[in-house]
């Protein structure tokens, strides 16, 4: 007998204004309530290549991706720039000034593979967008989109500037079937719980078929699956030798949809997922700890022997590090390479410590530009391979994968390069993330998308999932109501964002609360919101404020439409207004957040725009 309780979104007729006649346009006071600030560097979000191997749902998620992330601090937001630096945007409502602070540098992903390489079609090679979640006033969790998850500590210098440092990082393992590690992922939610951080990600599980643009997202021809992974990230500071930590996968849900709502309970006892398709539990941590003979697809091997080496790559070279016993004589090392092979032999007396005779590399190299060095005091053997095909991302070092995954941090690489320069005099080496690195395939910002592939107009459900077992304990069904939006997230407020669903022409707002295990209640209505949002063909983001006083629709390349709501809820007319965000320039709207009561910050490719709705 199923232990999952079923319920429905129920509307309160007393909160629906059947006498509402429409909105009256009011001119927005641009001179006093709109403030614009140029970005330090223009953000470049090019279109996707027409032949890119991307699923239909993932394309949809990219178009709607919010590149601006909220903070626990009032007036503070974050974005990741084109060189993968985390930038804080600090707005002072008193002085009406904005300041930008470069916080930390994330590892920049490489996106290309050789034309002659033919990876399996289900392998998720494309980087996702960088994502970031504030878990306290001084801690952030971030992902570079290519499977590296970071814990970032915020601070302030003597001049009052916001600073930051990477405390630790971890590789996201996926479910073990993707064909590469780390696995590209997007952060969905995170919550600090004692000595751990509970994190939820989504990632591509398989990419067997792509859906043509004229086929509905609900068509049965779509075979792309997505994993929703619930994991634990340790807060404890790693050893001085390495910033790398081990994350623990608690459970994985798999389905045909990317969640458009995902929140962890404040007690971290469970979480809420909103989607238009159900998920199946495909892995739990108990599969590893309890199964006598676990299946390869549903286990994470935590008992692997230590890797024989570590490695990292840039756009033009590849660095491999071997740890040898200190004071190993250099005469015991034999290292050579040709255009396609590496040969390495290290002896301890007559016994080989490392034996890699003529190992075929994953791609060709410039053997003349490659080198190796050895520091006897530390035992570090560093091999620097110059790529023949620049901007080509290697999936592993050797043609025959030995399951040694790229895991060095940017700081570690910079230290290695500094030591290498001492021996080679090479001043041309670049650290990760600086200009000159290849940029991954990015936002299909100008892609036309039909209405039938959006979540708008789809039946949805909310599932309460137990954090320990991964089992669905309760499900709330839409009952014919369709998705419109969520409220702006407020990391510092201990409650779930509300959701707005379409019913007839209105938008009905529902609160979501934990109540053995979950309850939803109709608390407000936005008159005719379903009708007006359906008329906006270029809508990119739709949000309402937590106080239910306004709803905002942001177009992809021009206007913000604001629809006000008054608490009495029974007015025959209400106020709407609009703001020209781009002022006719050919730039795109790529993010928005609430930074104060009725104050919205909008991220464009070249600037931020502050909209003060208090007038």
Coordinates of C-alpha atoms in Angstrom, one line a residue:
X1 CA 0.0 0.0 0.0
X2 CA 1.4 3.4 -1.0
X3 CA 2.5 5.7 1.8
X4 CA 2.3 8.8 -0.5
X5 CA -0.5 11.2 0.4
X6 CA -2.2 12.9 -2.4
X7 CA -3.8 16.4 -2.4
X8 CA -4.7 19.2 -4.7
X9 CA -4.3 22.9 -5.1
X10 CA -7.6 24.2 -3.8
X11 CA -8.7 27.8 -4.6
X12 CA -10.5 30.1 -2.2
X13 CA -13.4 31.7 -4.1
X14 CA -13.4 34.6 -1.6
X15 CA -9.9 35.6 -2.9
X16 CA -11.0 35.8 -6.5
X17 CA -12.4 39.1 -7.8
X18 CA -14.9 38.3 -10.5
X19 CA -15.7 42.0 -11.0
X20 CA -12.2 43.0 -12.1
X21 CA -12.4 45.0 -15.3
X22 CA -8.7 45.6 -16.2
X23 CA -5.5 47.5 -15.6
X24 CA -4.9 51.2 -16.2
X25 CA -1.5 52.2 -17.5
X26 CA 0.5 54.6 -15.3
X27 CA 3.7 56.2 -16.4
X28 CA 6.7 55.0 -14.4
X29 CA 8.9 57.7 -12.9
X30 CA 12.1 56.8 -14.7
X31 CA 14.0 59.9 -13.6
X32 CA 13.8 59.1 -9.9
X33 CA 13.1 55.4 -9.7
X34 CA 15.3 53.8 -12.4
X35 CA 19.1 53.7 -11.8
X36 CA 21.5 52.2 -14.3
X37 CA 25.1 51.1 -13.8
X38 CA 27.5 49.7 -16.4
X39 CA 29.1 46.4 -15.7
X40 CA 32.9 46.2 -15.3
X41 CA 33.0 43.9 -18.4
X42 CA 30.3 43.1 -20.9
X43 CA 28.8 39.6 -20.6
X44 CA 28.9 37.6 -23.8
X45 CA 26.1 35.1 -24.1
X46 CA 26.2 33.8 -27.7
X47 CA 23.7 31.6 -29.4
X48 CA 24.1 27.8 -29.4
X49 CA 25.3 26.2 -32.5
X50 CA 22.5 24.8 -34.6
X51 CA 24.0 21.3 -34.5
X52 CA 24.7 21.3 -30.7
X53 CA 23.7 18.0 -29.0
X54 CA 21.2 19.4 -26.5
X55 CA 17.9 18.1 -25.4
X56 CA 14.7 20.0 -25.7
X57 CA 14.2 20.4 -22.0
X58 CA 17.8 21.6 -21.4
X59 CA 17.4 24.2 -24.2
X60 CA 14.3 25.5 -22.5
X61 CA 16.1 25.7 -19.1
X62 CA 19.0 27.7 -20.7
X63 CA 16.6 30.2 -22.2
X64 CA 15.0 30.8 -18.9
X65 CA 18.2 30.6 -16.8
X66 CA 18.5 33.4 -14.3
X67 CA 22.2 34.5 -14.2
X68 CA 21.7 36.8 -11.2
X69 CA 21.8 35.1 -7.7
X70 CA 20.3 36.5 -4.5
X71 CA 22.1 36.9 -1.2
X72 CA 21.4 36.8 2.6
X73 CA 22.4 40.4 2.7
X74 CA 20.1 43.2 1.7
X75 CA 21.1 45.0 -1.5
X76 CA 23.6 42.3 -2.5
X77 CA 23.5 40.0 -5.5
X78 CA 26.0 37.9 -7.5
X79 CA 26.7 36.9 -11.0
X80 CA 29.6 35.0 -12.8
X81 CA 31.3 36.9 -15.5
X82 CA 32.6 35.6 -18.9
X83 CA 36.0 34.8 -17.3
X84 CA 34.3 32.8 -14.5
X85 CA 35.0 35.3 -11.8
X86 CA 32.2 35.6 -9.2
X87 CA 31.2 39.2 -9.0
X88 CA 29.2 40.8 -6.2
X89 CA 26.8 43.7 -7.0
X90 CA 26.3 45.9 -3.9
X91 CA 23.6 48.5 -4.1
X92 CA 23.2 51.3 -1.5
X93 CA 19.5 52.4 -1.5
X94 CA 20.4 55.6 0.4
X95 CA 23.0 56.9 -2.0
X96 CA 21.6 55.1 -5.1
X97 CA 25.1 53.8 -5.9
X98 CA 26.2 50.4 -7.0
X99 CA 29.7 48.9 -6.5
X100 CA 31.2 45.7 -8.0
X101 CA 33.5 43.4 -6.1
X102 CA 35.4 40.5 -7.7
X103 CA 35.1 37.7 -5.1
X104 CA 36.8 34.5 -6.4
X105 CA 37.9 32.9 -9.6
X106 CA 36.2 29.6 -10.6
X107 CA 37.8 27.1 -12.9
X108 CA 36.8 27.9 -16.5
X109 CA 35.4 24.9 -18.4
X110 CA 36.7 23.8 -21.8
X111 CA 34.1 22.8 -24.2
X112 CA 35.5 21.4 -27.4
X113 CA 36.5 17.9 -28.4
X114 CA 38.4 16.8 -31.5
X115 CA 36.3 16.4 -34.6
X116 CA 37.5 12.8 -35.1
X117 CA 36.4 11.8 -31.5
X118 CA 33.1 10.1 -31.4
X119 CA 31.9 10.0 -27.7
X120 CA 28.7 8.1 -26.9
X121 CA 25.6 10.2 -27.8
X122 CA 24.4 10.0 -24.2
X123 CA 27.6 11.6 -22.8
X124 CA 26.7 15.1 -21.4
X125 CA 29.7 17.0 -22.8
X126 CA 28.3 20.6 -22.8
X127 CA 29.0 22.7 -19.8
X128 CA 26.0 24.0 -17.9
X129 CA 25.8 27.6 -16.7
X130 CA 27.6 28.6 -13.5
X131 CA 25.2 28.7 -10.6
X132 CA 25.5 30.0 -7.1
X133 CA 23.4 29.8 -3.8
X134 CA 23.8 31.9 -0.7
X135 CA 23.6 29.6 2.4
X136 CA 24.4 32.3 5.0
X137 CA 25.5 35.9 5.2
X138 CA 29.1 34.8 4.6
X139 CA 29.0 31.4 2.8
X140 CA 28.2 30.6 -0.8
X141 CA 28.0 27.3 -2.7
X142 CA 28.9 27.7 -6.4
X143 CA 29.3 25.5 -9.4
X144 CA 31.3 26.3 -12.5
X145 CA 28.8 24.3 -14.6
X146 CA 31.3 21.6 -15.5
X147 CA 31.0 19.6 -12.3
X148 CA 33.2 21.4 -9.8
X149 CA 31.3 22.6 -6.7
X150 CA 32.9 25.2 -4.4
X151 CA 32.4 26.4 -0.9
X152 CA 33.2 30.2 -0.8
X153 CA 33.8 32.3 2.3
X154 CA 32.9 36.0 2.1
X155 CA 34.6 38.7 4.1
X156 CA 35.5 42.4 4.0
X157 CA 38.9 44.2 3.6
X158 CA 39.9 47.3 5.5
X159 CA 38.4 49.5 2.8
X160 CA 35.0 47.9 3.2
X161 CA 35.2 46.0 -0.1
X162 CA 33.6 42.6 -0.2
X163 CA 36.2 39.8 -0.5
X164 CA 36.1 36.1 -0.7
X165 CA 38.2 32.9 -0.8
X166 CA 37.5 29.3 -1.9
X167 CA 37.4 27.2 1.2
X168 CA 37.1 23.9 -0.6
X169 CA 35.9 22.2 -3.8
X170 CA 34.6 18.9 -4.9
X171 CA 33.9 17.0 -8.1
X172 CA 30.3 16.1 -8.8
X173 CA 30.2 12.3 -9.6
X174 CA 26.8 12.1 -11.2
X175 CA 25.3 8.6 -11.2
X176 CA 28.4 6.9 -12.6
X177 CA 26.8 6.2 -16.1
X178 CA 27.5 9.5 -17.8
X179 CA 30.9 8.5 -19.2
X180 CA 32.9 11.3 -17.7
X181 CA 33.7 12.8 -14.3
X182 CA 33.1 15.4 -13.0
X183 CA 29.6 15.6 -14.5
X184 CA 28.2 19.1 -15.6
X185 CA 25.5 20.2 -13.2
X186 CA 23.4 23.1 -12.0
X187 CA 22.8 23.9 -8.4
X188 CA 19.1 23.9 -7.5
X189 CA 19.0 24.4 -3.7
X190 CA 21.3 24.3 -0.7
X191 CA 20.9 24.4 3.0
X192 CA 23.4 24.6 5.9
X193 CA 22.9 21.7 8.3
X194 CA 25.4 21.5 11.1
X195 CA 28.7 20.3 9.7
X196 CA 27.3 19.6 6.3
X197 CA 25.6 21.4 3.5
X198 CA 22.7 19.7 1.8
X199 CA 22.8 20.4 -1.9
X200 CA 20.4 19.6 -4.7
X201 CA 21.6 19.6 -8.3
X202 CA 20.2 18.7 -11.7
X203 CA 22.2 17.1 -14.5
X204 CA 21.7 15.3 -17.8
X205 CA 21.4 11.5 -17.3
X206 CA 21.2 10.5 -20.9
X207 CA 20.8 12.2 -24.3
X208 CA 19.6 9.5 -26.6
X209 CA 17.3 11.5 -28.8
X210 CA 16.7 15.2 -29.5
X211 CA 13.2 16.5 -30.1
X212 CA 12.6 18.5 -33.2
X213 CA 11.6 22.1 -32.6
X214 CA 8.1 21.5 -33.9
X215 CA 7.4 18.6 -31.5
X216 CA 5.8 19.4 -28.1
X217 CA 8.0 18.8 -25.1
X218 CA 5.4 16.3 -23.8
X219 CA 5.7 14.2 -26.9
X220 CA 6.6 10.5 -26.3
X221 CA 9.6 10.8 -28.7
X222 CA 11.7 12.6 -26.1
X223 CA 14.1 10.2 -24.4
X224 CA 16.3 12.6 -22.6
X225 CA 16.4 12.0 -18.9
X226 CA 17.6 14.2 -16.0
X227 CA 19.0 13.4 -12.6
X228 CA 18.0 15.4 -9.5
X229 CA 20.7 14.6 -7.0
X230 CA 20.5 15.2 -3.2
X231 CA 24.0 15.3 -1.8
X232 CA 26.0 16.2 1.3
X233 CA 28.9 18.6 1.1
X234 CA 31.2 18.8 4.2
X235 CA 31.8 22.2 5.8
X236 CA 35.0 21.1 7.5
X237 CA 38.2 22.8 6.2
X238 CA 40.3 20.3 4.2
X239 CA 44.0 19.6 4.8
X240 CA 46.6 22.2 3.9
X241 CA 47.8 20.0 1.1
X242 CA 44.5 20.0 -0.8
X243 CA 41.3 22.0 -0.9
X244 CA 39.5 19.0 -2.4
X245 CA 36.7 17.4 -0.3
X246 CA 34.5 14.3 -0.9
X247 CA 30.8 14.8 -1.4
X248 CA 28.3 12.0 -0.5
X249 CA 25.4 11.3 -2.8
X250 CA 22.4 10.6 -0.6
X251 CA 19.9 9.7 -3.4
X252 CA 19.1 10.4 -7.1
X253 CA 15.7 11.0 -8.7
X254 CA 15.4 10.6 -12.4
X255 CA 12.8 11.8 -14.9
X256 CA 12.0 13.6 -18.1
X257 CA 11.8 17.1 -16.6
X258 CA 14.1 19.7 -15.1
X259 CA 12.6 21.0 -11.8
X260 CA 11.3 24.5 -12.0
X261 CA 10.8 24.6 -8.2
X262 CA 13.2 23.1 -5.7
X263 CA 13.5 24.0 -2.0
X264 CA 15.0 22.3 1.1
X265 CA 13.2 22.4 4.4
X266 CA 14.9 24.5 7.1
X267 CA 15.4 21.4 9.2
X268 CA 16.8 19.6 6.1
X269 CA 14.4 16.7 6.7
X270 CA 13.1 16.9 3.2
X271 CA 12.6 19.0 0.1
X272 CA 10.0 20.1 -2.3
X273 CA 10.3 19.5 -6.1
X274 CA 8.0 21.0 -8.7
X275 CA 7.8 19.6 -12.2
X276 CA 5.4 18.6 -14.9
X277 CA 6.6 15.0 -14.9
X278 CA 7.1 12.5 -12.0
X279 CA 10.6 11.3 -11.0
X280 CA 11.7 7.8 -10.1
X281 CA 14.1 7.0 -7.3
X282 CA 17.1 5.3 -9.0
X283 CA 19.8 5.5 -6.3
X284 CA 20.1 5.8 -2.5
X285 CA 23.1 5.8 -0.3
X286 CA 21.7 2.6 1.3
X287 CA 22.4 0.9 -2.1
X288 CA 26.1 1.3 -1.3
X289 CA 26.1 0.6 2.4
X290 CA 23.6 -2.2 2.5
X291 CA 23.6 -4.1 -0.9
X292 CA 25.7 -7.2 -1.0
X293 CA 26.1 -7.0 -4.7
X294 CA 25.1 -3.5 -5.9
X295 CA 24.4 -2.9 -9.5
X296 CA 27.1 -0.8 -11.3
X297 CA 24.5 1.8 -12.3
X298 CA 23.4 2.6 -8.8
X299 CA 26.6 2.7 -6.7
X300 CA 29.3 5.2 -6.1
X301 CA 32.6 3.4 -5.5
X302 CA 34.2 5.0 -2.4
X303 CA 36.9 2.4 -2.1
X304 CA 39.0 3.2 -5.1
X305 CA 42.8 3.0 -4.7
X306 CA 44.7 6.4 -4.7
X307 CA 45.0 7.8 -8.1
X308 CA 48.6 7.4 -9.6
X309 CA 48.6 11.0 -10.7
X310 CA 46.5 14.2 -10.7
X311 CA 45.9 16.4 -13.8
X312 CA 44.3 19.6 -15.0
X313 CA 44.1 21.3 -18.4
X314 CA 43.9 24.7 -20.0
X315 CA 43.0 25.7 -23.5
X316 CA 46.5 25.0 -24.8
X317 CA 48.2 22.6 -22.4
X318 CA 47.8 19.8 -19.9
X319 CA 49.5 19.5 -16.5
X320 CA 50.1 16.1 -14.9
X321 CA 51.4 15.7 -11.3
X322 CA 53.0 12.5 -9.9
X323 CA 53.9 12.3 -6.2
X324 CA 57.2 10.4 -5.9
X325 CA 59.1 9.6 -2.7
X326 CA 61.1 12.7 -1.6
X327 CA 64.8 12.7 -2.5
X328 CA 64.2 10.3 -5.4
X329 CA 67.3 10.8 -7.6
X330 CA 66.6 12.4 -10.9
X331 CA 68.6 9.7 -12.6
X332 CA 65.8 7.2 -11.6
X333 CA 63.3 9.0 -13.8
X334 CA 63.0 8.4 -17.5
X335 CA 60.4 10.6 -19.3
X336 CA 59.8 11.1 -23.0
X337 CA 57.0 11.9 -25.4
X338 CA 56.2 12.0 -29.1
X339 CA 53.2 13.5 -30.9
X340 CA 50.8 10.8 -29.6
X341 CA 52.5 9.0 -26.7
X342 CA 54.0 9.4 -23.2
X343 CA 56.6 7.1 -21.8
X344 CA 57.4 7.3 -18.1
X345 CA 59.5 5.0 -16.0
X346 CA 60.6 5.6 -12.4
X347 CA 62.8 3.1 -10.6
X348 CA 63.5 2.5 -6.9
X349 CA 66.7 0.5 -7.3
X350 CA 65.7 -2.2 -9.7
X351 CA 62.0 -2.1 -8.9
X352 CA 59.7 0.1 -11.0
X353 CA 57.7 2.7 -8.9
X354 CA 55.9 3.9 -12.1
X355 CA 55.8 2.0 -15.3
X356 CA 54.0 3.7 -18.3
X357 CA 55.8 2.5 -21.4
X358 CA 54.6 4.2 -24.5
X359 CA 51.1 5.0 -23.3
X360 CA 48.8 6.5 -26.1
X361 CA 47.5 9.9 -25.2
X362 CA 43.9 11.0 -25.7
X363 CA 44.9 13.6 -28.3
X364 CA 48.0 14.7 -30.1
X365 CA 50.6 17.0 -28.5
X366 CA 53.4 19.3 -29.6
X367 CA 56.3 17.2 -28.3
X368 CA 58.8 20.0 -28.8
X369 CA 56.8 22.4 -26.6
X370 CA 56.3 19.8 -23.9
X371 CA 58.5 19.4 -20.9
X372 CA 58.9 17.9 -17.4
X373 CA 60.5 18.9 -14.1
X374 CA 61.2 17.2 -10.8
X375 CA 61.6 18.7 -7.3
X376 CA 63.6 16.3 -5.3
X377 CA 62.8 17.9 -1.9
X378 CA 59.0 17.5 -2.3
X379 CA 59.0 14.5 -4.7
X380 CA 56.7 16.3 -7.2
X381 CA 57.1 15.3 -10.8
X382 CA 55.4 17.7 -13.1
X383 CA 54.7 17.0 -16.8
X384 CA 53.5 19.8 -19.0
X385 CA 52.1 18.7 -22.3
X386 CA 51.5 21.3 -25.0
X387 CA 48.2 20.6 -26.9
X388 CA 48.5 20.4 -30.7
X389 CA 44.8 21.2 -31.0
X390 CA 44.2 24.2 -28.8
X391 CA 40.8 24.8 -27.2
X392 CA 40.2 21.0 -27.3
X393 CA 39.0 19.6 -24.0
X394 CA 40.5 16.2 -23.1
X395 CA 38.1 13.8 -21.4
X396 CA 41.1 12.0 -19.8
X397 CA 44.9 11.9 -20.2
X398 CA 45.2 8.6 -22.0
X399 CA 43.3 7.0 -24.8
X400 CA 42.5 4.1 -22.5
X401 CA 40.6 5.7 -19.7
X402 CA 42.2 4.8 -16.3
X403 CA 39.5 6.6 -14.3
X404 CA 41.7 9.4 -13.1
X405 CA 39.6 12.5 -13.3
X406 CA 40.7 16.2 -13.6
X407 CA 40.7 17.6 -10.1
X408 CA 43.3 20.2 -9.5
X409 CA 42.1 23.6 -8.3
X410 CA 43.0 26.9 -10.1
X411 CA 45.2 27.9 -7.0
X412 CA 47.1 24.6 -7.1
X413 CA 47.6 25.0 -10.9
X414 CA 48.9 28.5 -10.4
X415 CA 51.4 27.3 -7.8
X416 CA 52.5 24.5 -10.1
X417 CA 53.0 26.9 -13.0
X418 CA 55.0 29.3 -10.8
X419 CA 57.3 26.5 -9.8
X420 CA 57.5 25.3 -13.5
X421 CA 58.4 28.8 -14.7
X422 CA 61.4 28.8 -12.3
X423 CA 62.7 25.8 -14.2
X424 CA 61.6 26.6 -17.8
X425 CA 61.5 30.4 -17.9
X426 CA 58.1 30.2 -19.6
X427 CA 56.3 33.4 -18.8
X428 CA 53.5 32.7 -21.2
X429 CA 51.5 30.3 -19.0
X430 CA 48.1 31.5 -18.1
X431 CA 46.1 30.6 -15.0
X432 CA 42.6 29.2 -15.4
X433 CA 39.8 31.6 -15.9
X434 CA 41.7 34.6 -17.4
X435 CA 41.0 36.1 -20.8
X436 CA 42.3 33.9 -23.5
X437 CA 40.7 30.8 -22.4
X438 CA 38.0 29.3 -24.6
X439 CA 34.5 30.0 -23.5
X440 CA 31.9 27.2 -23.3
X441 CA 28.9 27.2 -25.5
X442 CA 26.5 29.6 -23.8
X443 CA 23.0 31.0 -23.6
X444 CA 20.8 30.5 -26.7
X445 CA 19.5 33.9 -25.9
X446 CA 18.0 34.7 -29.3
X447 CA 16.5 31.3 -29.8
X448 CA 12.8 31.5 -30.7
X449 CA 10.8 29.1 -28.5
X450 CA 7.2 28.1 -29.1
X451 CA 4.8 28.5 -26.2
X452 CA 4.2 24.8 -26.1
X453 CA 7.7 24.1 -24.9
X454 CA 7.5 26.4 -21.9
X455 CA 6.3 25.5 -18.4
X456 CA 3.8 28.2 -18.8
X457 CA 0.5 26.5 -19.5
X458 CA 1.6 23.0 -18.3
X459 CA -0.1 21.1 -15.5
X460 CA 2.4 20.7 -12.6
X461 CA 2.7 18.9 -9.3
X462 CA 4.7 19.5 -6.1
X463 CA 6.3 16.5 -4.4
X464 CA 7.6 16.4 -0.8
X465 CA 10.6 14.0 -0.8
X466 CA 12.1 12.6 2.4
X467 CA 15.7 13.7 2.8
X468 CA 16.8 10.3 4.3
X469 CA 15.1 7.8 2.1
X470 CA 14.5 9.8 -1.1
X471 CA 10.9 8.5 -1.1
X472 CA 8.0 10.8 -2.1
X473 CA 5.8 11.3 1.1
X474 CA 3.2 13.7 -0.4
X475 CA 2.2 15.0 -3.8
X476 CA 0.2 18.1 -4.5
X477 CA -1.6 18.0 -7.9
X478 CA -2.5 21.0 -9.9
X479 CA -6.1 19.9 -10.7
X480 CA -6.2 21.7 -14.0
X481 CA -4.4 24.8 -12.8
X482 CA -1.3 25.7 -14.8
X483 CA 2.1 27.2 -13.9
X484 CA 2.9 30.9 -14.1
X485 CA 5.7 31.8 -11.6
X486 CA 7.3 31.7 -8.2
X487 CA 8.0 34.5 -5.8
X488 CA 11.4 36.1 -5.8
X489 CA 13.7 33.9 -3.5
X490 CA 14.7 35.3 -0.1
X491 CA 17.6 33.3 1.2
X492 CA 17.5 35.1 4.6
X493 CA 13.8 34.3 5.2
X494 CA 13.0 30.9 6.6
X495 CA 10.1 30.0 4.4
X496 CA 9.4 28.5 1.0
X497 CA 8.8 30.8 -2.0
X498 CA 5.2 30.9 -3.0
X499 CA 3.9 29.7 -6.4
X500 CA 1.4 31.4 -8.8
X501 CA -0.8 29.2 -10.9
X502 CA -3.2 30.0 -13.7
X503 CA -6.9 29.6 -13.1
X504 CA -9.1 31.0 -15.8
X505 CA -7.7 34.5 -16.4
X506 CA -6.2 35.0 -13.0
X507 CA -3.0 34.1 -11.2
X508 CA -3.6 32.3 -7.8
X509 CA -0.8 32.5 -5.3
X510 CA -0.3 29.5 -3.0
X511 CA 1.9 29.3 0.1
X512 CA 3.9 26.1 0.7
X513 CA 4.6 24.9 4.2
X514 CA 5.9 21.8 6.0
X515 CA 3.0 20.3 7.9
X516 CA 3.3 16.5 8.2
X517 CA 4.6 16.6 5.6
X518 CA 3.3 19.5 3.5
X519 CA 0.4 21.9 3.1
X520 CA -0.5 24.4 0.4
X521 CA -2.9 27.3 0.8
X522 CA -4.4 29.8 -1.6
X523 CA -3.4 33.2 0.0
X524 CA -3.8 35.8 -2.8
X525 CA -4.8 36.4 -6.4
X526 CA -3.3 38.5 -9.1
X527 CA -6.3 39.7 -11.2
X528 CA -6.1 38.8 -14.9
X529 CA -2.4 37.9 -14.6
X530 CA -2.8 34.6 -16.6
X531 CA -4.5 36.6 -19.4
X532 CA -1.8 39.4 -19.6
X533 CA 1.2 37.1 -19.4
X534 CA -0.2 34.9 -22.2
X535 CA -0.1 37.9 -24.5
X536 CA 3.7 38.5 -23.9
X537 CA 5.5 36.5 -26.6
X538 CA 9.1 37.5 -25.6
X539 CA 8.7 36.9 -21.8
X540 CA 11.8 35.5 -20.2
X541 CA 11.2 35.8 -16.5
X542 CA 8.0 36.1 -14.4
X543 CA 8.1 36.7 -10.7
X544 CA 5.9 38.1 -7.9
X545 CA 7.1 39.6 -4.7
X546 CA 6.8 37.7 -1.4
X547 CA 4.3 40.3 -0.1
X548 CA 2.0 39.8 -3.2
X549 CA 2.0 43.5 -4.0
X550 CA 3.2 43.2 -7.6
X551 CA 4.0 40.8 -10.4
X552 CA 6.7 41.5 -12.9
X553 CA 7.1 40.2 -16.5
X554 CA 10.6 40.7 -18.0
X555 CA 11.0 40.5 -21.8
X556 CA 14.1 39.0 -23.2
X557 CA 15.3 42.2 -25.0
X558 CA 13.1 45.2 -24.1
X559 CA 10.6 45.9 -21.4
X560 CA 9.6 45.1 -17.8
X561 CA 5.8 45.0 -17.2
X562 CA 4.7 45.6 -13.6
X563 CA 1.2 44.7 -12.4
X564 CA 0.3 46.0 -9.0
X565 CA -2.0 44.3 -6.5
X566 CA -3.7 45.9 -3.5
X567 CA -4.5 44.0 -0.4
X568 CA -8.3 44.7 -0.5
X569 CA -8.4 42.5 -3.7
X570 CA -11.8 43.8 -4.8
X571 CA -10.9 46.8 -7.0
X572 CA -12.6 47.0 -10.4
X573 CA -9.3 48.3 -11.9
X574 CA -5.7 48.3 -10.8
X575 CA -2.4 49.8 -12.0
X576 CA 0.1 48.5 -14.6
X577 CA 3.3 50.2 -15.7
X578 CA 6.3 49.4 -17.8
X579 CA 10.0 50.2 -17.9
X580 CA 12.1 50.2 -21.1
X581 CA 15.1 48.2 -19.8
X582 CA 17.3 48.1 -22.9
X583 CA 16.4 51.6 -24.3
X584 CA 16.3 50.2 -27.8
X585 CA 19.9 48.7 -27.7
X586 CA 20.5 45.2 -29.0
X587 CA 21.2 43.7 -25.6
X588 CA 19.5 41.0 -23.6
X589 CA 17.9 40.7 -20.2
X590 CA 19.6 37.7 -18.4
X591 CA 18.7 37.9 -14.7
X592 CA 16.5 39.6 -12.1
X593 CA 16.3 39.5 -8.3
X594 CA 14.5 41.3 -5.4
X595 CA 17.1 43.2 -3.3
X596 CA 14.8 45.1 -0.9
X597 CA 11.1 45.6 -0.4
X598 CA 9.7 46.4 -3.8
X599 CA 13.2 47.1 -5.2
X600 CA 14.2 44.9 -8.2
X601 CA 17.6 44.6 -9.8
X602 CA 17.8 43.5 -13.4
X603 CA 20.9 42.1 -15.1
X604 CA 21.6 43.0 -18.7
X605 CA 24.6 41.9 -20.8
X606 CA 26.2 45.3 -20.3
X607 CA 24.6 46.8 -17.1
X608 CA 22.4 46.4 -14.1
X609 CA 19.1 48.3 -13.8
X610 CA 17.6 49.1 -10.4
X611 CA 13.8 49.4 -10.4
X612 CA 12.4 51.1 -7.2
X613 CA 8.7 50.3 -7.2
X614 CA 8.1 52.4 -4.1
X615 CA 6.3 55.4 -5.4

